[in-house]
GROMACS .gro file of C-alpha atoms in nm:
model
  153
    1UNK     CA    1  -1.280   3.621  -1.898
    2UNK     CA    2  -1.075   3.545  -2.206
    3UNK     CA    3  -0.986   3.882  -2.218
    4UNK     CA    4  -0.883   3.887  -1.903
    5UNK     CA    5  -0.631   3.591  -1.939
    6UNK     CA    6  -0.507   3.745  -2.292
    7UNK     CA    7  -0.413   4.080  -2.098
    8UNK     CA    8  -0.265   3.921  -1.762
    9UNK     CA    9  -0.047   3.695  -2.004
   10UNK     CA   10   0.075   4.026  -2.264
   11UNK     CA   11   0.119   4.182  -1.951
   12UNK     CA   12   0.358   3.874  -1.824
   13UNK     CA   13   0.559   3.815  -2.096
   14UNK     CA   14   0.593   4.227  -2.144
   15UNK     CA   15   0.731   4.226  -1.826
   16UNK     CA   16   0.931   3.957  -1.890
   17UNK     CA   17   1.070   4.091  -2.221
   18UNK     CA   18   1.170   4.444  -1.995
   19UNK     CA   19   1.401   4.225  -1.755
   20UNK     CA   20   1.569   4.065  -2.039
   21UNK     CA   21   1.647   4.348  -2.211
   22UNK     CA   22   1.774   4.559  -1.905
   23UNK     CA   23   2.001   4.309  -1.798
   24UNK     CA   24   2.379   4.403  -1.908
   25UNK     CA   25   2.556   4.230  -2.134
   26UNK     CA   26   2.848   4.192  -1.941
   27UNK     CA   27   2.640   4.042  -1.617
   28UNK     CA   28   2.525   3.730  -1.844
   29UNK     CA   29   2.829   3.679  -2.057
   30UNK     CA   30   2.937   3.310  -1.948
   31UNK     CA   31   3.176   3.307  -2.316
   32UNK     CA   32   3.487   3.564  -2.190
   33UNK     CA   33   3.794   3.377  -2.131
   34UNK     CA   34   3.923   3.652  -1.952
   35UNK     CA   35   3.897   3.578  -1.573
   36UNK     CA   36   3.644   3.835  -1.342
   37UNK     CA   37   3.617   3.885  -0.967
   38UNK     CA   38   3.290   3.924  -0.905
   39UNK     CA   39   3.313   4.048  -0.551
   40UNK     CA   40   3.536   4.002  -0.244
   41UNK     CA   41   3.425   3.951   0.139
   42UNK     CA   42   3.708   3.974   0.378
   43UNK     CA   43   3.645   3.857   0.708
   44UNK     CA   44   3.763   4.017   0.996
   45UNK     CA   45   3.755   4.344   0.989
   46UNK     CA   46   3.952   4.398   1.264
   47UNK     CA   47   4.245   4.203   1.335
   48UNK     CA   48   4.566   4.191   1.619
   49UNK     CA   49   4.866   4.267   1.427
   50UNK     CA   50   5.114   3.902   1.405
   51UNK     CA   51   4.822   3.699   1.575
   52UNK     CA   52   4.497   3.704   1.350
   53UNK     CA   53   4.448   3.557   0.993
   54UNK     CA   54   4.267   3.744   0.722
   55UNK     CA   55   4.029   3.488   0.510
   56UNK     CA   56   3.903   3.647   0.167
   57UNK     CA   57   3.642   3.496  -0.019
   58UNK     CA   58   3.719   3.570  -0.384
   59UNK     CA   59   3.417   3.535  -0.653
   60UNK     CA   60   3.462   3.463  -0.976
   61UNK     CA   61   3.399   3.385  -1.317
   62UNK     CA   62   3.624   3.216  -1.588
   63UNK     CA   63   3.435   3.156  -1.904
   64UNK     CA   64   3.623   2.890  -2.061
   65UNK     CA   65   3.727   2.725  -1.740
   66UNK     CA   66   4.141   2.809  -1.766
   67UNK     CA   67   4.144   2.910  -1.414
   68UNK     CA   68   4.366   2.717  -1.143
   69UNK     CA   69   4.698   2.529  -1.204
   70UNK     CA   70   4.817   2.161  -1.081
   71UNK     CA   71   5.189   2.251  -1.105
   72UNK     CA   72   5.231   2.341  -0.677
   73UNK     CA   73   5.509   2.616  -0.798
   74UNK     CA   74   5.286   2.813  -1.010
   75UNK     CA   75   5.155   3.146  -0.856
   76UNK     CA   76   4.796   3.251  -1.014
   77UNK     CA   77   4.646   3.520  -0.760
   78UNK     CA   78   4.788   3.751  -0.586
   79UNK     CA   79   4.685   3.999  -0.316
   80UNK     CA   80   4.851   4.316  -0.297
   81UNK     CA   81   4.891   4.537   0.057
   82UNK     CA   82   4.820   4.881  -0.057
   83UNK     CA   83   4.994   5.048   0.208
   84UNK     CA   84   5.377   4.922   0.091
   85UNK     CA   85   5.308   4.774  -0.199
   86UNK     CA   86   5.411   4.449  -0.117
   87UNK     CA   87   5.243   4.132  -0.278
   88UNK     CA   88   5.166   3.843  -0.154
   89UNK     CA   89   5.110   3.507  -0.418
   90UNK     CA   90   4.906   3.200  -0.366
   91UNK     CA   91   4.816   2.882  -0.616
   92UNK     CA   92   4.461   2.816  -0.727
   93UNK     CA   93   4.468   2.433  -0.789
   94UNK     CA   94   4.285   2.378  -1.128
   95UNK     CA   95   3.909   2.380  -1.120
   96UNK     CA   96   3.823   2.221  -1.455
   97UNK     CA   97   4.009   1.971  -1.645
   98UNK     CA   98   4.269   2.069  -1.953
   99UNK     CA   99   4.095   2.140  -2.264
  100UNK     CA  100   3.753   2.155  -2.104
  101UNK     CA  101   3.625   2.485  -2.237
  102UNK     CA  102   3.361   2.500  -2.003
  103UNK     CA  103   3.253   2.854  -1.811
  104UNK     CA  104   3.300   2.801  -1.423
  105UNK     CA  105   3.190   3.019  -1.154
  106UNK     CA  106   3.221   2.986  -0.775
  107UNK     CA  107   3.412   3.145  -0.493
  108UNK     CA  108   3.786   3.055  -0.342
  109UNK     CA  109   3.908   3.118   0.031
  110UNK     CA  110   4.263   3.285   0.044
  111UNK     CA  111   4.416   3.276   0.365
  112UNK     CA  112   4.699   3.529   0.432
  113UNK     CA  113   4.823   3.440   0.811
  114UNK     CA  114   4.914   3.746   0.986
  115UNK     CA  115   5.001   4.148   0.878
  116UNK     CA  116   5.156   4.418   1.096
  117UNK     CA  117   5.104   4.775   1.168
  118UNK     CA  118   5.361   4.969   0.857
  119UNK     CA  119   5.391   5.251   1.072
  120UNK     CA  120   5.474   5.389   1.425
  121UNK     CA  121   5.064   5.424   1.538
  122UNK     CA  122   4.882   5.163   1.757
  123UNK     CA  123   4.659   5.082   1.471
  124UNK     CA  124   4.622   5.135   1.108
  125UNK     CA  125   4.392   5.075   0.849
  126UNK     CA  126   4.456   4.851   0.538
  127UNK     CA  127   4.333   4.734   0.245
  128UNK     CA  128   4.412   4.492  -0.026
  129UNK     CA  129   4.391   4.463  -0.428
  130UNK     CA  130   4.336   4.079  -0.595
  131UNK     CA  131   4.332   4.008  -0.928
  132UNK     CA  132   4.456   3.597  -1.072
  133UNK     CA  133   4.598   3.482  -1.343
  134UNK     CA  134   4.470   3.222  -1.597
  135UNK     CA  135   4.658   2.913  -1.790
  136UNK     CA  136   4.613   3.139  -2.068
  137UNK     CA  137   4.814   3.415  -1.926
  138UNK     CA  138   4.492   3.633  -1.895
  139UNK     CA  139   4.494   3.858  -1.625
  140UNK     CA  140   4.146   3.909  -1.455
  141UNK     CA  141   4.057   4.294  -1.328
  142UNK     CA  142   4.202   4.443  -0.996
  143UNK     CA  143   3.912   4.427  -0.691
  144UNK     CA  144   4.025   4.635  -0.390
  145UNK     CA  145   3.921   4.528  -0.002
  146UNK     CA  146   3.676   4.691   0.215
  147UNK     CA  147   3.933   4.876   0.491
  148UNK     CA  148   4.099   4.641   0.802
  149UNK     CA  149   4.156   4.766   1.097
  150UNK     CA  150   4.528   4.615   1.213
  151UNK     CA  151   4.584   4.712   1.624
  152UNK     CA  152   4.869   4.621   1.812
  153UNK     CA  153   4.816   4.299   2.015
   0.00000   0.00000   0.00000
């Protein structure tokens, strides 16, 4: 029997030891003060051009906590329409205090009202391309949308 337990618990922490070890670097590292998106959901997919408001939940990851901004005229993400290039800025209001140094994670809701069809066609498909803007002046990576279907109303 005390075999038993010895081999079930090797077994265990061998196991254990394997997940540990296969995990990327990058997925774990809390530390980088560079800000990540993590992954972006935008909700609808289908919207009537002028009428219907595009929500996108942004997730991300600042590892020492620089992200947001209390001063209302500062501009710190930005969502780009990849069909004319045109870009569209919002404030994050500061998540952690000044000076915190702390790694925060979570996800923000950007709101961009209305879009329009670019071209003469009933409907057309768009997508976008985020990326924000610490206090430090780090710029996170670029995340491009899923597609949107825009249809005239």
């Amino acid at each position: 029997m005390k075999l038993f337990i010895y081999n079930l618990a090797l077994l265990m922490l061998t196991g254990i030891a394997f997940t540990f070890s296969a995990c990327n670097k990058e997925d774990i590292d809390l530390t980088n003060p560079v800000p990540q998106i993590l992954n972006v959901v935008v909700t609808p997919t289908s919207v009537i051009e002028f009428e219907d408001e595009i929500t996108f939940s942004v997730e991300y990851r600042d590892g020492d906590g620089d992200l947001g901004e209390n001063d209302p005229d500062v501009t710190n993400l930005f969502v780009i329409d990849n069909r004319i290039s045109i870009t569209e800025s919002f404030r994050i209001s500061q998540i952690a205090p000044t000076d915190a140094n702390v790694p925060i994670t979570g996800t923000l809701q950007v709101v961009l009202p209305s879009t329009g069809i670019t071209d003469n066609s009933s409907s057309q498909t768009v997508n976008y391309t985020i990326y924000m803007v610490d206090r430090a002046g780090n710029e996170s990576n670029r995340f491009t949308t899923t597609d949107i279907t825009v249809a005239e109303g």
